[in-house]
Each structure stands twice: as C-alpha cells, then as structure tokens.
PDB file of C-alpha atoms and ligand atoms in Angstrom:
ATOM      1  CA  MET T   1     -10.378 -28.543 -30.906  1.00 83.00           C
ATOM      2  CA  TRP T   2      -6.375 -28.459 -32.129  1.00 86.00           C
ATOM      3  CA  VAL T   3      -7.082 -25.958 -35.141  1.00 92.00           C
ATOM      4  CA  SER T   4      -8.852 -23.822 -33.224  1.00 91.00           C
ATOM      5  CA  LEU T   5      -6.203 -23.431 -30.802  1.00 92.00           C
ATOM      6  CA  ALA T   6      -3.244 -23.266 -33.903  1.00 93.00           C
ATOM      7  CA  ALA T   7      -5.650 -20.856 -34.679  1.00 94.00           C
ATOM      8  CA  ILE T   8      -5.202 -19.152 -31.746  1.00 94.00           C
ATOM      9  CA  ILE T   9      -1.572 -19.179 -31.421  1.00 94.00           C
ATOM     10  CA  VAL T  10      -1.181 -17.555 -35.100  1.00 95.00           C
ATOM     11  CA  VAL T  11      -3.422 -14.964 -34.032  1.00 96.00           C
ATOM     12  CA  ALA T  12      -2.207 -14.740 -31.018  1.00 95.00           C
ATOM     13  CA  SER T  13       1.528 -14.348 -32.113  1.00 95.00           C
ATOM     14  CA  ALA T  14       0.460 -12.487 -35.395  1.00 96.00           C
ATOM     15  CA  ILE T  15      -0.128  -9.700 -32.454  1.00 96.00           C
ATOM     16  CA  GLY T  16       2.796 -10.555 -30.499  1.00 96.00           C
ATOM     17  CA  ILE T  17       4.949  -9.865 -33.102  1.00 96.00           C
ATOM     18  CA  GLY T  18       2.684  -6.473 -33.871  1.00 96.00           C
ATOM     19  CA  ILE T  19       3.537  -4.548 -30.777  1.00 96.00           C
ATOM     20  CA  MET T  20       6.471  -5.683 -29.830  1.00 95.00           C
ATOM     21  CA  LEU T  21       8.022  -4.278 -32.988  1.00 95.00           C
ATOM     22  CA  ALA T  22       5.921  -1.450 -32.672  1.00 95.00           C
ATOM     23  CA  ILE T  23       7.909  -1.058 -29.288  1.00 93.00           C
ATOM     24  CA  SER T  24      10.453   1.825 -29.928  1.00 91.00           C
ATOM     25  CA  TRP T  25      13.352  -0.351 -27.306  1.00 93.00           C
ATOM     26  CA  PHE T  26      16.322   1.595 -29.110  1.00 93.00           C
ATOM     27  CA  PRO T  27      17.452   5.599 -28.468  1.00 93.00           C
ATOM     28  CA  ALA T  28      17.607   6.762 -32.322  1.00 93.00           C
ATOM     29  CA  GLN T  29      20.168   5.668 -34.659  1.00 96.00           C
ATOM     30  CA  GLY T  30      23.234   6.981 -34.465  1.00 96.00           C
ATOM     31  CA  SER T  31      25.666   5.291 -36.017  1.00 96.00           C
ATOM     32  CA  ASN T  32      25.768   2.812 -38.853  1.00 94.00           C
ATOM     33  CA  VAL T  33      26.009  -0.292 -36.854  1.00 94.00           C
ATOM     34  CA  ALA T  34      22.831   0.649 -35.467  1.00 95.00           C
ATOM     35  CA  PRO T  35      20.630  -0.147 -38.243  1.00 95.00           C
ATOM     36  CA  LYS T  36      22.407  -4.202 -38.631  1.00 95.00           C
ATOM     37  CA  ILE T  37      22.040  -4.440 -34.343  1.00 95.00           C
ATOM     38  CA  ASP T  38      18.100  -3.013 -34.455  1.00 95.00           C
ATOM     39  CA  THR T  39      17.160  -5.810 -37.097  1.00 96.00           C
ATOM     40  CA  PHE T  40      18.872  -8.681 -35.626  1.00 96.00           C
ATOM     41  CA  TRP T  41      16.730  -7.653 -32.972  1.00 96.00           C
ATOM     42  CA  ASN T  42      13.739  -7.749 -34.922  1.00 96.00           C
ATOM     43  CA  VAL T  43      14.430 -10.575 -36.200  1.00 96.00           C
ATOM     44  CA  LEU T  44      15.147 -11.944 -32.527  1.00 95.00           C
ATOM     45  CA  ILE T  45      11.729 -11.277 -31.864  1.00 96.00           C
ATOM     46  CA  VAL T  46      10.251 -12.703 -35.501  1.00 96.00           C
ATOM     47  CA  VAL T  47      11.226 -15.924 -33.809  1.00 95.00           C
ATOM     48  CA  SER T  48      10.249 -15.735 -30.724  1.00 95.00           C
ATOM     49  CA  VAL T  49       7.541 -14.216 -29.785  1.00 96.00           C
ATOM     50  CA  PRO T  50       5.550 -17.509 -31.538  1.00 95.00           C
ATOM     51  CA  ILE T  51       7.579 -19.902 -29.482  1.00 95.00           C
ATOM     52  CA  PHE T  52       6.034 -17.149 -26.394  1.00 96.00           C
ATOM     53  CA  VAL T  53       2.780 -17.787 -27.355  1.00 96.00           C
ATOM     54  CA  SER T  54       2.463 -20.989 -28.127  1.00 94.00           C
ATOM     55  CA  VAL T  55       4.233 -22.396 -25.139  1.00 95.00           C
ATOM     56  CA  VAL T  56       2.441 -19.966 -22.800  1.00 96.00           C
ATOM     57  CA  THR T  57      -0.989 -20.767 -25.364  1.00 95.00           C
ATOM     58  CA  MET T  58      -0.457 -25.094 -24.080  1.00 94.00           C
ATOM     59  CA  MET T  59       0.257 -24.701 -20.581  1.00 95.00           C
ATOM     60  CA  LEU T  60      -3.170 -22.159 -20.386  1.00 95.00           C
ATOM     61  CA  PHE T  61      -4.970 -24.865 -21.980  1.00 94.00           C
ATOM     62  CA  SER T  62      -3.482 -27.897 -20.610  1.00 93.00           C
ATOM     63  CA  ILE T  63      -4.690 -26.601 -16.903  1.00 94.00           C
ATOM     64  CA  TRP T  64      -8.381 -25.410 -17.963  1.00 93.00           C
ATOM     65  CA  ARG T  65      -8.866 -28.757 -20.248  1.00 91.00           C
ATOM     66  CA  TRP T  66      -7.491 -30.841 -17.612  1.00 88.00           C
ATOM     67  CA  ARG T  67      -7.599 -29.625 -14.101  1.00 89.00           C
ATOM     68  CA  GLN T  68      -8.289 -31.911 -11.395  1.00 87.00           C
ATOM     69  CA  ARG T  69     -12.921 -31.911 -10.187  1.00 89.00           C
ATOM     70  CA  PRO T  70     -14.200 -31.839  -7.488  1.00 89.00           C
ATOM     71  CA  GLY T  71     -13.969 -35.202  -6.459  1.00 87.00           C
ATOM     72  CA  GLU T  72     -11.056 -36.551  -8.773  1.00 86.00           C
ATOM     73  CA  GLU T  73      -8.680 -35.627  -5.259  1.00 84.00           C
ATOM     74  CA  GLY T  74      -6.851 -39.668  -4.698  1.00 85.00           C
ATOM     75  CA  LEU T  75      -6.825 -40.372  -8.951  1.00 85.00           C
ATOM     76  CA  ASP T  76      -3.826 -39.977 -10.999  1.00 83.00           C
ATOM     77  CA  GLY T  77      -3.519 -39.728 -14.179  1.00 79.00           C
ATOM     78  CA  PRO T  78      -2.756 -43.081 -16.841  1.00 82.00           C
ATOM     79  CA  PRO T  79       1.337 -43.492 -16.820  1.00 85.00           C
ATOM     80  CA  ILE T  80       2.919 -42.738 -19.904  1.00 84.00           C
ATOM     81  CA  HIS T  81       6.229 -43.731 -20.800  1.00 85.00           C
ATOM     82  CA  GLY T  82       7.776 -41.440 -22.814  1.00 86.00           C
ATOM     83  CA  SER T  83       7.394 -40.998 -26.809  1.00 89.00           C
ATOM     84  CA  THR T  84      10.359 -41.528 -29.086  1.00 92.00           C
ATOM     85  CA  LYS T  85       9.451 -39.543 -32.253  1.00 93.00           C
ATOM     86  CA  LEU T  86       8.008 -36.223 -29.664  1.00 91.00           C
ATOM     87  CA  GLU T  87      11.659 -36.211 -27.761  1.00 94.00           C
ATOM     88  CA  VAL T  88      13.234 -36.359 -31.218  1.00 96.00           C
ATOM     89  CA  ILE T  89      10.812 -32.971 -32.460  1.00 95.00           C
ATOM     90  CA  TRP T  90      11.341 -30.838 -29.454  1.00 92.00           C
ATOM     91  CA  THR T  91      15.176 -31.494 -29.520  1.00 96.00           C
ATOM     92  CA  ILE T  92      15.564 -31.483 -33.408  1.00 97.00           C
ATOM     93  CA  ILE T  93      13.615 -27.642 -33.842  1.00 94.00           C
ATOM     94  CA  PRO T  94      15.073 -25.459 -31.153  1.00 94.00           C
ATOM     95  CA  THR T  95      18.622 -26.941 -32.575  1.00 97.00           C
ATOM     96  CA  ILE T  96      17.776 -25.590 -35.923  1.00 97.00           C
ATOM     97  CA  ILE T  97      16.335 -22.646 -34.585  1.00 95.00           C
ATOM     98  CA  ILE T  98      19.279 -22.237 -32.283  1.00 96.00           C
ATOM     99  CA  ALA T  99      21.784 -23.183 -34.832  1.00 97.00           C
ATOM    100  CA  ALA T 100      20.086 -20.627 -37.774  1.00 97.00           C
ATOM    101  CA  LEU T 101      20.295 -17.770 -34.984  1.00 96.00           C
ATOM    102  CA  SER T 102      23.878 -17.897 -33.917  1.00 97.00           C
ATOM    103  CA  THR T 103      24.450 -18.678 -37.319  1.00 97.00           C
ATOM    104  CA  TYR T 104      23.584 -15.254 -38.471  1.00 97.00           C
ATOM    105  CA  ALA T 105      24.687 -13.373 -35.229  1.00 96.00           C
ATOM    106  CA  ALA T 106      28.198 -14.915 -35.600  1.00 97.00           C
ATOM    107  CA  ILE T 107      28.055 -13.046 -39.611  1.00 96.00           C
ATOM    108  CA  LEU T 108      26.929  -9.998 -37.385  1.00 95.00           C
ATOM    109  CA  LEU T 109      29.624  -9.598 -34.925  1.00 94.00           C
ATOM    110  CA  LEU T 110      32.451 -10.726 -37.518  1.00 94.00           C
ATOM    111  CA  ASP T 111      31.408  -7.923 -39.733  1.00 93.00           C
ATOM    112  CA  ILE T 112      30.866  -4.951 -37.076  1.00 92.00           C
ATOM    113  CA  GLN T 113      34.441  -5.693 -35.805  1.00 89.00           C
ATOM    114  CA  ALA T 114      36.306  -6.085 -39.488  1.00 86.00           C
ATOM    115  CA  ALA T 115      39.444  -4.757 -39.217  1.00 83.00           C
ATOM    116  CA  PRO T 116      39.138  -0.093 -39.561  1.00 85.00           C
ATOM    117  CA  ALA T 117      40.946   1.255 -42.858  1.00 84.00           C
ATOM    118  CA  LYS T 118      44.143   2.467 -42.032  1.00 84.00           C
ATOM    119  CA  GLY T 119      44.192   5.296 -40.899  1.00 84.00           C
ATOM    120  CA  THR T 120      40.919   5.996 -38.885  1.00 90.00           C
ATOM    121  CA  ARG T 121      40.836   8.557 -36.869  1.00 93.00           C
ATOM    122  CA  VAL T 122      41.595   6.570 -32.598  1.00 95.00           C
ATOM    123  CA  VAL T 123      40.159   7.838 -29.565  1.00 96.00           C
ATOM    124  CA  ASN T 124      42.123   7.164 -26.623  1.00 96.00           C
ATOM    125  CA  VAL T 125      38.925   6.327 -24.039  1.00 96.00           C
ATOM    126  CA  ASN T 126      39.906   5.731 -21.018  1.00 96.00           C
ATOM    127  CA  GLY T 127      37.738   4.602 -17.338  1.00 95.00           C
ATOM    128  CA  ILE T 128      37.839   5.395 -13.636  1.00 94.00           C
ATOM    129  CA  GLN T 129      35.933   5.600 -10.608  1.00 93.00           C
ATOM    130  CA  PHE T 130      33.589   7.248 -12.041  1.00 92.00           C
ATOM    131  CA  ALA T 131      34.367   8.345 -15.092  1.00 94.00           C
ATOM    132  CA  TRP T 132      35.303   8.574 -18.891  1.00 95.00           C
ATOM    133  CA  ASN T 133      37.897  11.007 -20.054  1.00 94.00           C
ATOM    134  CA  PHE T 134      39.189  11.279 -24.208  1.00 96.00           C
ATOM    135  CA  GLU T 135      42.209  11.511 -25.916  1.00 95.00           C
ATOM    136  CA  THR T 136      42.441  12.385 -29.376  1.00 93.00           C
ATOM    137  CA  LYS T 137      45.190  13.584 -31.957  1.00 91.00           C
ATOM    138  CA  THR T 138      44.052  16.740 -33.830  1.00 87.00           C
ATOM    139  CA  ASP T 139      45.634  18.565 -36.908  1.00 84.00           C
ATOM    140  CA  ALA T 140      46.364  21.443 -33.322  1.00 84.00           C
ATOM    141  CA  GLY T 141      48.038  19.183 -31.515  1.00 87.00           C
ATOM    142  CA  PRO T 142      46.186  16.128 -28.535  1.00 91.00           C
ATOM    143  CA  VAL T 143      42.704  16.879 -26.886  1.00 92.00           C
ATOM    144  CA  LYS T 144      42.285  15.847 -23.159  1.00 92.00           C
ATOM    145  CA  SER T 145      38.279  15.287 -22.604  1.00 92.00           C
ATOM    146  CA  ASN T 146      35.921  14.736 -20.192  1.00 93.00           C
ATOM    147  CA  LEU T 147      33.182  15.113 -23.245  1.00 94.00           C
ATOM    148  CA  LEU T 148      33.658  13.206 -26.498  1.00 96.00           C
ATOM    149  CA  TYR T 149      33.633  15.103 -29.900  1.00 96.00           C
ATOM    150  CA  LEU T 150      33.180  12.582 -33.143  1.00 96.00           C
ATOM    151  CA  PRO T 151      32.913  14.551 -36.907  1.00 96.00           C
ATOM    152  CA  VAL T 152      29.848  13.183 -38.641  1.00 96.00           C
ATOM    153  CA  ASN T 153      29.996   9.835 -41.489  1.00 95.00           C
ATOM    154  CA  GLU T 154      34.156   9.660 -40.919  1.00 94.00           C
ATOM    155  CA  PRO T 155      34.824   6.364 -39.147  1.00 95.00           C
ATOM    156  CA  VAL T 156      36.217   6.559 -35.377  1.00 96.00           C
ATOM    157  CA  THR T 157      38.083   3.109 -33.940  1.00 96.00           C
ATOM    158  CA  PHE T 158      38.009   3.543 -30.282  1.00 96.00           C
ATOM    159  CA  ASP T 159      41.335   2.069 -27.682  1.00 96.00           C
ATOM    160  CA  ILE T 160      38.936   1.599 -23.918  1.00 96.00           C
ATOM    161  CA  ARG T 161      41.309   0.755 -21.605  1.00 96.00           C
ATOM    162  CA  SER T 162      40.872   1.696 -17.560  1.00 96.00           C
ATOM    163  CA  LYS T 163      43.331   2.731 -15.032  1.00 94.00           C
ATOM    164  CA  ASP T 164      40.866   0.488 -12.089  1.00 93.00           C
ATOM    165  CA  VAL T 165      38.377  -2.051 -11.617  1.00 95.00           C
ATOM    166  CA  ILE T 166      36.709  -3.480 -14.629  1.00 96.00           C
ATOM    167  CA  HIS T 167      34.148  -0.570 -17.211  1.00 96.00           C
ATOM    168  CA  ALA T 168      32.051  -1.065 -19.856  1.00 96.00           C
ATOM    169  CA  PHE T 169      31.808   1.718 -22.410  1.00 96.00           C
ATOM    170  CA  TRP T 170      29.078   1.600 -23.899  1.00 96.00           C
ATOM    171  CA  VAL T 171      26.876   4.698 -26.707  1.00 96.00           C
ATOM    172  CA  PRO T 172      23.454   3.582 -26.526  1.00 96.00           C
ATOM    173  CA  ALA T 173      22.593   4.908 -29.883  1.00 97.00           C
ATOM    174  CA  PHE T 174      25.918   3.668 -30.922  1.00 96.00           C
ATOM    175  CA  ARG T 175      24.176   0.640 -30.000  1.00 95.00           C
ATOM    176  CA  MET T 176      28.067  -0.862 -29.818  1.00 94.00           C
ATOM    177  CA  GLN T 177      29.500  -1.505 -26.895  1.00 94.00           C
ATOM    178  CA  VAL T 178      32.511  -2.820 -24.002  1.00 95.00           C
ATOM    179  CA  ASP T 179      34.698  -3.890 -21.180  1.00 96.00           C
ATOM    180  CA  ALA T 180      37.166  -1.795 -20.549  1.00 96.00           C
ATOM    181  CA  VAL T 181      39.972  -3.942 -18.835  1.00 96.00           C
ATOM    182  CA  PRO T 182      42.751  -2.998 -16.671  1.00 96.00           C
ATOM    183  CA  GLY T 183      45.980  -4.442 -18.813  1.00 96.00           C
ATOM    184  CA  ILE T 184      44.504  -4.569 -21.752  1.00 96.00           C
ATOM    185  CA  THR T 185      43.196  -2.209 -23.982  1.00 96.00           C
ATOM    186  CA  THR T 186      39.911  -3.248 -26.114  1.00 96.00           C
ATOM    187  CA  SER T 187      38.379  -1.680 -28.820  1.00 94.00           C
ATOM    188  CA  TYR T 188      35.906  -1.430 -31.413  1.00 94.00           C
ATOM    189  CA  SER T 189      35.422   0.305 -35.057  1.00 95.00           C
ATOM    190  CA  LEU T 190      31.835   2.387 -36.540  1.00 95.00           C
ATOM    191  CA  THR T 191      30.892   6.088 -38.557  1.00 95.00           C
ATOM    192  CA  PRO T 192      28.355   8.243 -36.805  1.00 96.00           C
ATOM    193  CA  THR T 193      26.053   9.093 -38.711  1.00 96.00           C
ATOM    194  CA  LYS T 194      23.198  11.359 -37.129  1.00 96.00           C
ATOM    195  CA  VAL T 195      24.089  15.039 -35.534  1.00 97.00           C
ATOM    196  CA  GLY T 196      23.357  15.511 -31.554  1.00 96.00           C
ATOM    197  CA  SER T 197      24.730  14.614 -28.924  1.00 97.00           C
ATOM    198  CA  PHE T 198      23.921  10.673 -26.874  1.00 96.00           C
ATOM    199  CA  ASP T 199      24.375   9.253 -23.588  1.00 96.00           C
ATOM    200  CA  ILE T 200      27.906   7.517 -22.959  1.00 96.00           C
ATOM    201  CA  VAL T 201      26.824   5.124 -20.537  1.00 95.00           C
ATOM    202  CA  CYS T 202      29.824   2.847 -18.188  1.00 95.00           C
ATOM    203  CA  ALA T 203      27.811  -0.903 -18.396  1.00 94.00           C
ATOM    204  CA  GLU T 204      30.100  -2.693 -15.733  1.00 94.00           C
ATOM    205  CA  LEU T 205      28.645  -2.063 -11.887  1.00 95.00           C
ATOM    206  CA  CYS T 206      32.097  -0.249 -10.896  1.00 94.00           C
ATOM    207  CA  GLY T 207      31.863   1.225  -8.035  1.00 92.00           C
ATOM    208  CA  LEU T 208      29.028   3.274  -6.333  1.00 93.00           C
ATOM    209  CA  GLY T 209      29.699   5.989  -8.557  1.00 92.00           C
ATOM    210  CA  HIS T 210      28.617   3.445 -11.515  1.00 94.00           C
ATOM    211  CA  ALA T 211      24.703   5.287 -12.177  1.00 93.00           C
ATOM    212  CA  TYR T 212      26.664   9.406 -12.132  1.00 92.00           C
ATOM    213  CA  MET T 213      29.646   7.648 -14.861  1.00 94.00           C
ATOM    214  CA  ARG T 214      28.963   9.147 -17.203  1.00 94.00           C
ATOM    215  CA  SER T 215      29.462  11.089 -20.040  1.00 95.00           C
ATOM    216  CA  THR T 216      27.864  12.734 -23.609  1.00 96.00           C
ATOM    217  CA  VAL T 217      29.324  12.277 -26.635  1.00 97.00           C
ATOM    218  CA  THR T 218      27.949  15.289 -29.376  1.00 97.00           C
ATOM    219  CA  VAL T 219      28.417  14.661 -33.511  1.00 97.00           C
ATOM    220  CA  LEU T 220      29.436  17.484 -35.958  1.00 96.00           C
ATOM    221  CA  PRO T 221      29.434  17.778 -39.242  1.00 97.00           C
ATOM    222  CA  PRO T 222      33.311  17.840 -40.132  1.00 94.00           C
ATOM    223  CA  ALA T 223      33.104  22.010 -39.994  1.00 94.00           C
ATOM    224  CA  ARG T 224      32.022  22.745 -36.921  1.00 95.00           C
ATOM    225  CA  TYR T 225      34.240  20.281 -34.810  1.00 94.00           C
ATOM    226  CA  LYS T 226      37.314  20.638 -36.862  1.00 92.00           C
ATOM    227  CA  ALA T 227      36.526  23.960 -35.375  1.00 92.00           C
ATOM    228  CA  VAL T 228      35.626  22.524 -31.424  1.00 93.00           C
ATOM    229  CA  MET T 229      39.121  20.293 -31.566  1.00 92.00           C
ATOM    230  CA  ALA T 230      40.816  23.733 -32.322  1.00 91.00           C
ATOM    231  CA  GLY T 231      39.073  25.347 -29.136  1.00 90.00           C
ATOM    232  CA  LEU T 232      40.061  22.358 -27.054  1.00 90.00           C
ATOM    233  CA  ALA T 233      43.220  21.486 -28.102  1.00 89.00           C
ATOM    234  CA  HIS T 234      44.295  25.274 -27.432  1.00 86.00           C
ATOM    235  CA  ALA T 235      42.577  24.181 -23.289  1.00 83.00           C
ATOM    236  CA  SER T 236      44.608  20.992 -23.770  1.00 78.00           C
ATOM    237  CA  ALA T 237      47.729  22.685 -24.389  1.00 79.00           C
ATOM    238  CA  ALA T 238      47.320  25.523 -22.063  1.00 77.00           C
ATOM    239  CA  VAL T 239      46.812  23.022 -19.669  1.00 72.00           C
ATOM    240  CA  GLY T 240      49.755  21.286 -19.777  1.00 61.00           C
ATOM    241  CA  GLY T 241      52.249  23.735 -19.641  1.00 50.00           C
ATOM    242  CA  SER T 242      50.776  25.842 -16.304  1.00 44.00           C
ATOM    243  CA  LYS T 243      52.004  21.970 -14.562  1.00 40.00           C
TER     244      LYS T 243
HETATM  245 CU1   CU V 301      32.055   2.268 -14.170  1.00 63.25          CU
END
C-alpha cells in the first residue's frame, strides 16, 4: 500500500512539475535580471509541486481509507498520544527546505541589487496619481517624457520617487519592481537586453486610477535611442522655454 502511494506521489509530481514548467508564466525576458528570476521561479516549482502533491495525495487517501462507514457513527478512533519521531521529522525537513530556499533567495537578491558601476545612466522615475514621468540627461540635454526610452544592452539605474502616495514601478518584462515612496528615493539597476516595447505598470494600489497608471518602455538600438532622445530633448527645451 505504501509503495503504491509513493509511486502515485512520484508520478503525479513528475506530471505536475512538467505541466507547471511548460506554462509560460511571464512575458519575454527583457533584461539581464530576467533569466535569474525565472530560474528561481522554476526551482520553486520543482521544490513545491512534490510537497503539494504529497499533502493532497495523503489527504485523499486518508479520507478514502479511514472514512466513516455505516454503523460506525457512534465510534471513536483509538486514543493517540503523539509521536516524537514524527514531530522531529516534520519539523526538520521543512526547516531545511525553507533555509535552503531563503539562502538561495538572499544570494540572488544581493546579486541583482549589486551597486551599479560608476557612470551608469540614471533615469529619474516619478510616480504621481495616476501617471509615470521620466527624466534623464542625454548628450542633447535633459529629457522629460511620459514614455520611457532606453538603449539596449546598456546598464541603467532607476531612481524612483513619488509625489503623493505609494506606487510601485514595475516592468514585468524586466522582472524588477520596487515601491515609489513619498519622501525617499528607491532604486534598482538592470540592463535591458531585448529591443521592443514593454509595459510599465503601477504595482501598488494607489487610488481610483491605479489600473490606468500604465506606460511603455521602448528599448532601442543605441543609434536609434540617440536620435529619439535628441528629438525629445528639443521638445523638452521648447516646453521649458515657453513657460
Ligand atoms: Cu500608482
């Protein structure tokens, strides 16, 4: 009986892991951080699916095997006084799993939060109910815009601020997210690795217009980026000058 149960758990876990890994959970990887985050996610799947399958299998088996049959309504099971051995096992195994995953997560976090190299491009990200705006310095002058542009394969640091309530600056394709908190500057750095347009989303419920607090980041080849930024710098200067 225990052998068949173990076999069911092994087979169902393998199927479950296969299905979960086959699902594409996230948008295309758009930054150097994305593969690391996705690998971490896959590790979590491989570790957690067998636990889920084991618990559900044992629960269903117990319900079936030790269910109350007609005529047993008044009966009670034999008294149980606990099992030290079992309790030690079910404390130690989860402790090891949690400690290992936490260590992996901490190492990964330190890695993706490593200080940016000096001279890294800085984009000031400002959250406001209910929009994002972006400020950056370029060779052609300062640029202010509601759409974000970045050159591909060049590291960038986002300095994130809020003018009112707490927002969160999230580009799902980049995988990174941090709160925009009034009064302080939060930041993260990454390198966009894929040319294209990606969603920017506010990931912190910030009021009635939260769902509309979206923008787009367009990652461009460096030469194209330069041309676009020159045009925007011109426009920004014109707007500034007309005040
Ligand atoms: Cu918001």
